[in-house]
Amino acid sequence: MSSTAIVGLQWGDEGKGKIVDLLSDQVDLAVRCQGGANAGHTVEFGDCQFILHLVPTGVLRPDVRNLIGGGVVIDLPGLFRELSELLKKGIQWQDRLFISVSAHLVLPYHKLVEQADERARGPHRIGTTLRGIGFAYADKITRRGVRVGDLYHRDKLITRLQMGLDAHRDQIMTLPDVQLPTADVLADELQEYAEKIRPYVVNPSEFLHEEIARKSRILFEGAQGAPLDSDGGTDPYVTSSTTTGGGIRTGLGVDPRAVEDVIGVTKAYCTRVGNGPFPTELTDEIGEKLRAQGKEYGATTGRPRRCGWVDGVLLRYTSRINGTTHLAVTKLDVLDGMDVLKVCTKYTDQHGPLDLANLDGVQPEYEEWPGWSESTVGATKWSDLPANCKKYLERLSELAEAKLHIVSTGPRRDQTIRM
Ligand code: IMP
């Protein structure tokens, strides 16, 4: 695999961080393509746990260069908090980090207007991460956003900040006790970060073109998951970027043929954080057990994740829209000791075409698979797995129409089966 994309096949949090980290020992460059600090990629090795929000996971490997691509929205203070945390844990990133000149910025007023918007939606709120992601992308699309490159053009910067403040002021003022800075004050604050990132700023298309010409091995690191995609997902309970393989191409301005293999990541069960439909959700003691055993709490917000069975209808769909060639299944060990496992293969009362935006009330039809009593924790070989476990994994691979490639049997790097 010389250039590979890693994408989420569920509602984010599939364990992409660990898979990216594993594969980054074979690459020269790791690239974040979309999303922002709403993502939380958790990686454990040695005695350390790392949770990366904006910096590509490749940063944890000393020989890997890292690009934050143009499709990402960057919260500069958050980025620097993350970078200084990395330094404290001994990760030197200074000569290995690159930032796209065209990435848009998440500004303080994006977080405030998102808070006000969520409040105004009342029972219909999305349950966002409150990281200002949606409004940063909204300003990008409505052409009043601030790009990294604009930081070096003060007049344009002030104009854009003023436009953003004016557009969102009324809604922000519905929040109690809030004060908005002026465009000048905001520009001064940004100036400090602008100087800090200046040495790392690149044009992502030119940068990648050169890397590809030099035959660098590239890992494209997707964030969130396909049903959270703003085009094909469970609208309105979605994030605001293109979370499928398509987002890699548009976010970076890279030759679409640059991505050779696509590894889709799914948990051995399913989770979702935030509101929205989840046909295979378990609100009973089995769901509780999955949450407890899988330590299912959001890496970014700490919210408890909703848990359920694998939804094979979604798995097939999300695998197809990503052009998934290989499947990675994570958190297999969490299912140890379950008598029966269920997989949804059909929605019984679906009328008309599959429509992820209108899944409320669909009834999942399940097939049942016998569980296993043995522990799979830390298994490193396919031959170590119980027979029922192998059959279950093979079924997931069949549903995803993708070759089983990696099975994760614990949070650490070494707790992995590579096929
Ligand atoms: P936003 O991306 O903060 O606007 O949130 C929109 C929806 O996407 C909410 O349901 C979030 O919980 C969900 N979401 C955003 N990023 C992630 C992620 O990295 N993992 C899981 N869910 C996410």
Coordinates of C-alpha atoms and ligand atoms in Angstrom, one line a residue:
M1 CA 0.0 0.0 0.0
S2 CA 1.8 3.2 -1.1
S3 CA -1.1 5.6 -0.6
T4 CA -3.9 4.7 1.7
A5 CA -7.0 6.4 3.1
I6 CA -8.5 5.5 6.4
V7 CA -12.2 6.3 6.7
G8 CA -14.9 5.7 9.3
L9 CA -17.8 3.5 8.3
Q10 CA -20.0 4.3 11.4
W11 CA -20.8 7.6 13.2
G12 CA -17.2 8.4 14.0
D13 CA -15.2 7.0 17.0
E14 CA -14.6 3.7 15.2
G15 CA -11.0 3.6 16.5
K16 CA -9.4 5.2 13.4
G17 CA -6.7 6.7 15.5
K18 CA -5.2 3.4 16.4
I19 CA -5.4 2.1 12.8
V20 CA -3.8 5.2 11.5
D21 CA -1.1 5.0 14.1
L22 CA -0.4 1.3 13.2
L23 CA -0.1 2.0 9.5
S24 CA 1.9 5.2 9.9
D25 CA 5.0 3.1 10.6
Q26 CA 5.0 2.4 6.8
V27 CA 4.4 5.9 5.5
D28 CA 6.3 9.1 4.9
L29 CA 3.5 11.6 5.1
A30 CA 0.2 11.7 7.1
V31 CA -2.6 14.1 6.1
R32 CA -5.7 15.3 7.8
C33 CA -8.2 16.2 5.1
Q34 CA -11.5 17.5 6.7
G35 CA -13.2 18.2 10.0
G36 CA -11.6 20.0 12.8
A37 CA -11.1 19.7 16.6
N38 CA -14.5 17.9 16.7
A39 CA -12.4 14.8 16.0
G40 CA -10.7 12.9 18.8
H41 CA -8.2 10.2 17.7
T42 CA -7.0 8.2 20.7
V43 CA -3.7 6.3 20.5
E44 CA -2.0 4.4 23.3
F45 CA 1.6 3.2 23.4
G46 CA 4.2 2.8 26.1
D47 CA 2.6 4.3 29.2
C48 CA 1.1 7.2 27.3
Q49 CA -2.3 7.9 25.9
F50 CA -2.6 10.6 23.2
I51 CA -5.8 12.2 22.1
L52 CA -5.3 14.1 18.8
H53 CA -7.9 16.5 17.6
L54 CA -6.3 18.5 14.8
V55 CA -2.7 17.2 14.3
P56 CA -2.5 14.1 12.1
T57 CA -1.8 10.9 14.1
G58 CA 1.3 10.4 12.1
V59 CA 3.0 12.9 14.3
L60 CA 3.5 10.1 16.9
R61 CA 6.0 8.4 14.5
P62 CA 9.3 10.4 14.5
D63 CA 10.0 9.9 10.7
V64 CA 6.5 10.9 9.5
R65 CA 5.8 14.4 8.1
N66 CA 2.3 15.7 8.7
L67 CA 0.0 18.0 6.8
I68 CA -3.2 19.7 8.0
G69 CA -5.0 20.0 4.7
G70 CA -7.2 22.7 3.2
G71 CA -10.5 21.0 4.0
V72 CA -9.8 21.1 7.7
V73 CA -11.1 24.0 9.9
I74 CA -8.4 25.1 12.3
D75 CA -8.8 26.5 15.8
L76 CA -5.4 28.1 16.3
P77 CA -5.4 28.3 20.1
G78 CA -6.6 24.7 20.2
L79 CA -3.9 23.6 17.8
F80 CA -1.2 25.2 19.9
R81 CA -2.6 23.6 23.1
E82 CA -2.3 20.2 21.3
L83 CA 1.2 20.9 20.0
S84 CA 2.5 22.0 23.4
E85 CA 0.9 18.8 25.0
L86 CA 2.8 16.8 22.4
L87 CA 6.1 18.5 23.3
K88 CA 5.5 17.8 27.0
K89 CA 5.1 14.1 26.2
G90 CA 8.4 14.2 24.2
I91 CA 7.0 14.4 20.6
Q92 CA 9.0 16.8 18.6
W93 CA 6.9 18.0 15.7
Q94 CA 8.6 21.3 14.6
D95 CA 10.3 20.3 11.4
R96 CA 7.5 17.8 10.5
L97 CA 4.3 19.8 10.5
F98 CA 2.8 21.6 7.5
I99 CA -0.4 23.6 7.4
S100 CA -2.5 24.4 4.3
V101 CA -2.6 28.0 3.3
S102 CA -6.3 27.5 2.3
A103 CA -7.6 25.9 5.5
H104 CA -10.3 28.1 7.1
L105 CA -10.1 29.2 10.7
V106 CA -12.5 28.5 13.5
L107 CA -12.9 31.8 15.3
P108 CA -14.2 32.6 18.8
Y109 CA -17.5 33.8 17.4
H110 CA -18.1 30.5 15.6
K111 CA -18.2 28.7 19.0
L112 CA -20.5 31.3 20.5
V113 CA -23.0 31.3 17.6
E114 CA -23.1 27.5 17.7
Q115 CA -24.0 27.6 21.4
A116 CA -26.8 30.1 20.6
D117 CA -28.0 28.0 17.7
E118 CA -28.1 24.8 19.6
R119 CA -30.1 26.5 22.4
A120 CA -32.5 27.9 19.9
R121 CA -33.2 24.5 18.4
G122 CA -34.5 23.3 21.7
P123 CA -35.5 19.6 21.4
H124 CA -34.2 19.5 17.9
R125 CA -30.7 20.4 18.8
I126 CA -28.0 18.4 16.9
G127 CA -25.8 17.6 19.9
T128 CA -22.7 19.1 18.3
T129 CA -19.3 19.1 19.9
L130 CA -19.6 23.0 20.3
R131 CA -16.2 23.4 18.7
G132 CA -17.5 25.9 16.2
I133 CA -17.1 23.5 13.3
G134 CA -20.5 24.0 11.5
F135 CA -20.3 27.8 11.5
A136 CA -16.7 27.9 10.4
Y137 CA -17.7 25.8 7.4
A138 CA -20.9 28.0 6.9
D139 CA -18.7 31.1 6.7
K140 CA -16.4 29.3 4.2
I141 CA -19.4 28.5 2.0
T142 CA -21.0 31.9 2.3
R143 CA -17.6 33.5 1.6
R144 CA -17.0 35.4 4.8
G145 CA -14.5 33.0 6.3
V146 CA -10.9 33.6 7.2
R147 CA -8.3 31.4 5.6
V148 CA -4.8 30.7 6.9
G149 CA -3.4 32.7 4.0
D150 CA -5.6 35.7 5.0
L151 CA -3.7 36.1 8.3
Y152 CA -0.9 37.7 6.3
H153 CA -3.1 40.3 4.6
R154 CA -4.3 42.6 7.5
D155 CA -6.9 44.7 5.5
K156 CA -8.6 41.6 4.2
L157 CA -8.4 39.9 7.6
I158 CA -10.2 42.8 9.3
T159 CA -12.8 43.0 6.6
R160 CA -13.6 39.3 6.9
L161 CA -13.6 39.4 10.7
Q162 CA -16.0 42.3 10.6
M163 CA -18.3 40.4 8.2
G164 CA -18.3 37.4 10.4
L165 CA -19.0 39.4 13.6
D166 CA -21.8 41.3 11.8
A167 CA -23.4 38.1 10.5
H168 CA -23.5 36.4 13.8
R169 CA -23.8 39.2 16.3
D170 CA -27.6 39.1 16.8
Q171 CA -27.7 35.4 17.4
I172 CA -24.8 35.5 19.7
M173 CA -26.4 38.3 21.8
T174 CA -29.2 35.9 22.7
L175 CA -26.7 34.2 25.0
P176 CA -26.5 35.5 28.6
D177 CA -23.5 37.6 29.6
V178 CA -21.6 37.6 26.4
Q179 CA -19.3 40.2 25.0
L180 CA -17.8 40.3 21.5
P181 CA -14.4 41.6 20.8
T182 CA -13.8 44.0 17.9
A183 CA -12.4 42.9 14.6
D184 CA -9.1 44.8 15.5
V185 CA -8.7 43.0 18.8
L186 CA -9.4 39.6 17.1
A187 CA -6.9 40.4 14.4
D188 CA -4.2 41.3 16.9
E189 CA -4.8 38.0 18.7
L190 CA -4.6 36.1 15.5
Q191 CA -1.4 37.9 14.5
E192 CA 0.5 36.2 17.3
Y193 CA -0.5 32.7 15.9
A194 CA 0.1 33.8 12.3
E195 CA 3.8 34.4 13.1
K196 CA 4.1 31.1 15.0
I197 CA 2.7 29.1 12.1
R198 CA 4.4 31.1 9.3
P199 CA 7.2 28.6 8.7
Y200 CA 4.8 25.7 8.3
V201 CA 2.3 27.2 5.8
V202 CA 2.2 25.5 2.4
N203 CA 0.0 25.2 -0.6
P204 CA -1.4 21.7 -0.1
S205 CA -1.9 20.8 -3.8
E206 CA 1.7 21.8 -4.7
F207 CA 3.0 20.1 -1.6
L208 CA 1.2 16.8 -2.3
H209 CA 2.1 17.0 -6.0
E210 CA 5.7 17.0 -5.1
E211 CA 5.3 14.3 -2.5
I212 CA 3.5 12.1 -5.1
A213 CA 6.2 12.8 -7.7
R214 CA 8.8 11.7 -5.2
K215 CA 6.8 8.5 -4.6
S216 CA 6.2 9.3 -0.9
R217 CA 4.0 6.8 0.8
I218 CA 1.0 8.8 2.0
L219 CA -1.7 8.1 4.6
F220 CA -4.9 10.1 4.3
E221 CA -6.5 10.3 7.7
G222 CA -10.3 10.7 7.6
A223 CA -12.2 12.1 10.5
Q224 CA -15.7 11.3 11.7
G225 CA -17.6 8.7 9.7
A226 CA -19.7 8.3 6.6
P227 CA -23.2 8.6 8.2
L228 CA -22.1 12.0 9.6
D229 CA -21.4 13.2 6.1
S230 CA -23.1 16.5 5.2
D231 CA -24.2 15.0 1.8
G232 CA -25.0 11.4 2.4
G233 CA -25.5 11.2 6.2
T234 CA -28.3 11.3 8.7
D235 CA -29.2 15.0 8.1
P236 CA -29.6 17.2 10.1
Y237 CA -27.7 15.1 12.7
V238 CA -24.4 15.2 10.7
T239 CA -21.2 17.2 10.9
S240 CA -20.5 19.9 8.4
S241 CA -17.8 18.3 6.2
T242 CA -17.5 15.6 3.6
T243 CA -16.5 12.6 5.8
T244 CA -16.2 10.1 3.0
G245 CA -13.3 9.4 0.6
G246 CA -14.6 12.3 -1.6
G247 CA -13.6 14.7 1.2
I248 CA -10.0 13.6 0.8
R249 CA -9.9 14.7 -2.8
T250 CA -11.7 18.0 -2.4
G251 CA -10.2 19.0 0.9
L252 CA -6.6 18.7 -0.4
G253 CA -6.9 19.5 -4.1
V254 CA -5.2 16.3 -4.9
D255 CA -5.4 14.1 -8.0
P256 CA -8.3 11.7 -7.2
R257 CA -6.2 8.8 -8.4
A258 CA -3.7 9.6 -5.6
V259 CA -5.6 7.4 -3.2
E260 CA -5.0 3.8 -4.0
D261 CA -6.4 1.8 -1.1
V262 CA -9.2 2.7 1.2
I263 CA -9.4 1.1 4.6
G264 CA -12.8 1.4 6.2
V265 CA -12.9 1.1 9.9
T266 CA -15.9 -0.3 11.9
K267 CA -16.2 -1.3 15.5
A268 CA -17.3 -4.9 16.1
Y269 CA -20.5 -3.3 17.5
C270 CA -21.7 0.2 16.9
T271 CA -21.7 3.6 18.7
R272 CA -23.0 7.1 18.2
V273 CA -22.4 10.3 20.2
G274 CA -24.8 13.2 19.7
N275 CA -28.5 13.0 18.6
G276 CA -30.0 11.5 15.6
P277 CA -31.3 8.1 14.4
F278 CA -29.6 4.9 15.3
P279 CA -31.7 2.0 14.3
T280 CA -29.7 -0.7 16.1
E281 CA -29.3 1.2 19.3
L282 CA -29.6 -0.9 22.5
T283 CA -31.1 1.0 25.4
D284 CA -31.1 -2.1 27.6
E285 CA -28.5 -3.8 29.8
I286 CA -26.6 -5.1 26.7
G287 CA -26.1 -1.5 25.6
E288 CA -25.0 -0.6 29.1
K289 CA -22.6 -3.5 29.1
L290 CA -21.1 -2.5 25.8
R291 CA -20.6 1.1 27.1
A292 CA -18.9 -0.1 30.3
Q293 CA -16.7 -2.8 28.7
G294 CA -15.8 -0.6 25.7
K295 CA -15.3 2.5 27.8
E296 CA -17.6 4.3 25.4
Y297 CA -17.2 8.0 26.3
G298 CA -16.5 10.6 23.6
A299 CA -12.8 11.5 23.2
T300 CA -13.6 15.1 22.5
T301 CA -16.6 15.9 24.8
G302 CA -16.5 13.0 27.3
R303 CA -20.2 12.4 26.6
P304 CA -21.4 8.8 27.0
R305 CA -21.7 7.1 23.6
R306 CA -24.9 5.4 22.6
C307 CA -24.2 1.7 21.9
G308 CA -25.8 -0.9 19.7
W309 CA -25.4 -3.8 17.3
V310 CA -23.6 -3.5 13.9
D311 CA -26.0 -2.1 11.3
G312 CA -25.1 -4.2 8.2
V313 CA -27.4 -2.1 6.0
L314 CA -25.3 1.0 6.9
L315 CA -22.1 -0.9 6.8
R316 CA -22.7 -2.0 3.2
Y317 CA -23.8 1.5 2.2
T318 CA -20.9 3.4 3.9
S319 CA -18.4 0.9 2.6
R320 CA -19.6 1.4 -1.0
I321 CA -19.7 5.2 -0.9
N322 CA -16.1 5.2 0.3
G323 CA -14.9 2.7 -2.3
T324 CA -13.6 0.6 0.7
T325 CA -11.1 -2.0 -0.4
H326 CA -10.0 -3.2 3.0
L327 CA -11.8 -3.6 6.3
A328 CA -10.5 -2.9 9.8
V329 CA -12.6 -4.1 12.7
T330 CA -11.8 -2.6 16.1
K331 CA -12.7 -3.4 19.8
L332 CA -13.4 -7.1 19.0
D333 CA -12.5 -8.0 22.6
V334 CA -15.4 -6.0 24.0
L335 CA -17.7 -8.7 22.6
D336 CA -16.0 -11.5 24.6
G337 CA -18.5 -13.4 26.8
M338 CA -21.6 -12.4 24.9
D339 CA -24.0 -15.4 24.3
V340 CA -25.5 -14.1 21.1
L341 CA -24.5 -11.3 18.7
K342 CA -26.9 -9.6 16.4
V343 CA -26.3 -7.9 13.0
C344 CA -29.0 -5.9 11.2
T345 CA -29.2 -7.0 7.6
K346 CA -32.5 -5.3 6.6
Y347 CA -34.9 -2.6 7.6
T348 CA -38.3 -4.2 7.5
D349 CA -40.6 -1.2 7.1
Q350 CA -38.5 1.0 4.8
H351 CA -40.7 2.5 2.1
G352 CA -39.0 4.0 -0.9
P353 CA -35.2 4.2 -1.3
L354 CA -32.7 4.1 1.5
D355 CA -32.7 7.6 3.0
L356 CA -30.4 8.1 5.9
A357 CA -32.0 11.5 6.7
N358 CA -35.3 9.7 7.4
L359 CA -34.4 6.6 9.4
D360 CA -36.6 7.5 12.4
G361 CA -38.8 4.6 13.2
V362 CA -37.3 2.0 10.8
Q363 CA -37.3 -1.5 12.3
P364 CA -34.1 -3.4 12.0
E365 CA -34.3 -7.1 11.1
Y366 CA -31.5 -9.1 12.7
E367 CA -29.6 -12.2 12.0
E368 CA -28.1 -13.9 15.1
W369 CA -24.5 -15.2 15.5
P370 CA -23.3 -17.3 18.4
G371 CA -20.9 -15.5 20.6
W372 CA -17.7 -16.9 22.3
S373 CA -16.7 -17.4 25.9
E374 CA -12.9 -17.3 25.4
S375 CA -10.9 -14.0 25.8
T376 CA -9.6 -12.4 22.6
V377 CA -7.8 -9.6 24.5
G378 CA -4.5 -9.0 22.9
A379 CA -4.8 -11.7 20.2
T380 CA -2.2 -11.2 17.5
K381 CA -3.0 -14.1 15.1
W382 CA -6.1 -15.1 13.2
S383 CA -5.5 -18.7 14.3
D384 CA -5.8 -17.6 18.0
L385 CA -9.4 -16.5 17.5
P386 CA -12.4 -18.7 18.5
A387 CA -14.2 -20.3 15.6
N388 CA -17.4 -18.3 16.3
C389 CA -15.4 -15.1 16.4
K390 CA -13.9 -15.8 12.9
K391 CA -17.3 -16.5 11.5
Y392 CA -18.7 -13.2 12.9
L393 CA -15.7 -11.2 11.4
E394 CA -16.1 -12.9 8.1
R395 CA -19.7 -11.9 8.0
L396 CA -18.8 -8.3 8.7
S397 CA -16.3 -8.4 5.8
E398 CA -18.9 -9.9 3.5
L399 CA -21.4 -7.2 4.4
A400 CA -18.8 -4.5 3.8
E401 CA -17.8 -6.2 0.6
A402 CA -14.2 -5.5 1.6
K403 CA -11.3 -7.8 2.5
L404 CA -10.7 -8.2 6.2
H405 CA -7.3 -6.6 6.8
I406 CA -6.9 -5.6 10.5
V407 CA -8.6 -6.7 13.7
S408 CA -8.0 -4.8 16.9
T409 CA -8.1 -6.8 20.1
G410 CA -7.1 -4.0 22.6
P411 CA -6.1 -0.4 22.7
R412 CA -2.3 -0.9 22.4
R413 CA -0.3 -1.1 19.2
D414 CA 0.6 -4.7 19.7
Q415 CA -2.9 -5.9 20.4
T416 CA -3.7 -6.3 16.8
I417 CA -4.2 -9.0 14.1
R418 CA -2.8 -8.0 10.7
M419 CA -4.0 -10.2 7.9
Ligands
IMP1 P1 -20.1 19.0 15.0 O1 -19.2 18.2 14.1 O2 -19.4 19.4 16.3 O3 -20.8 20.0 14.3 O4 -21.2 17.9 15.5 C1 -22.2 17.4 14.7 C2 -22.5 15.9 15.0 O5 -21.3 15.1 14.6 C3 -22.7 15.6 16.5 O6 -23.6 14.5 16.6 C4 -21.3 15.2 17.0 O7 -21.4 14.4 18.1 C5 -20.9 14.4 15.7 N1 -19.4 14.3 15.6 C6 -18.5 15.3 15.2 N2 -17.3 14.9 15.2 C7 -17.3 13.6 15.7 C8 -16.3 12.6 15.9 O8 -15.1 12.8 15.6 N3 -16.7 11.4 16.4 C9 -18.0 11.2 16.6 N4 -19.0 12.1 16.4 C10 -18.7 13.3 15.9

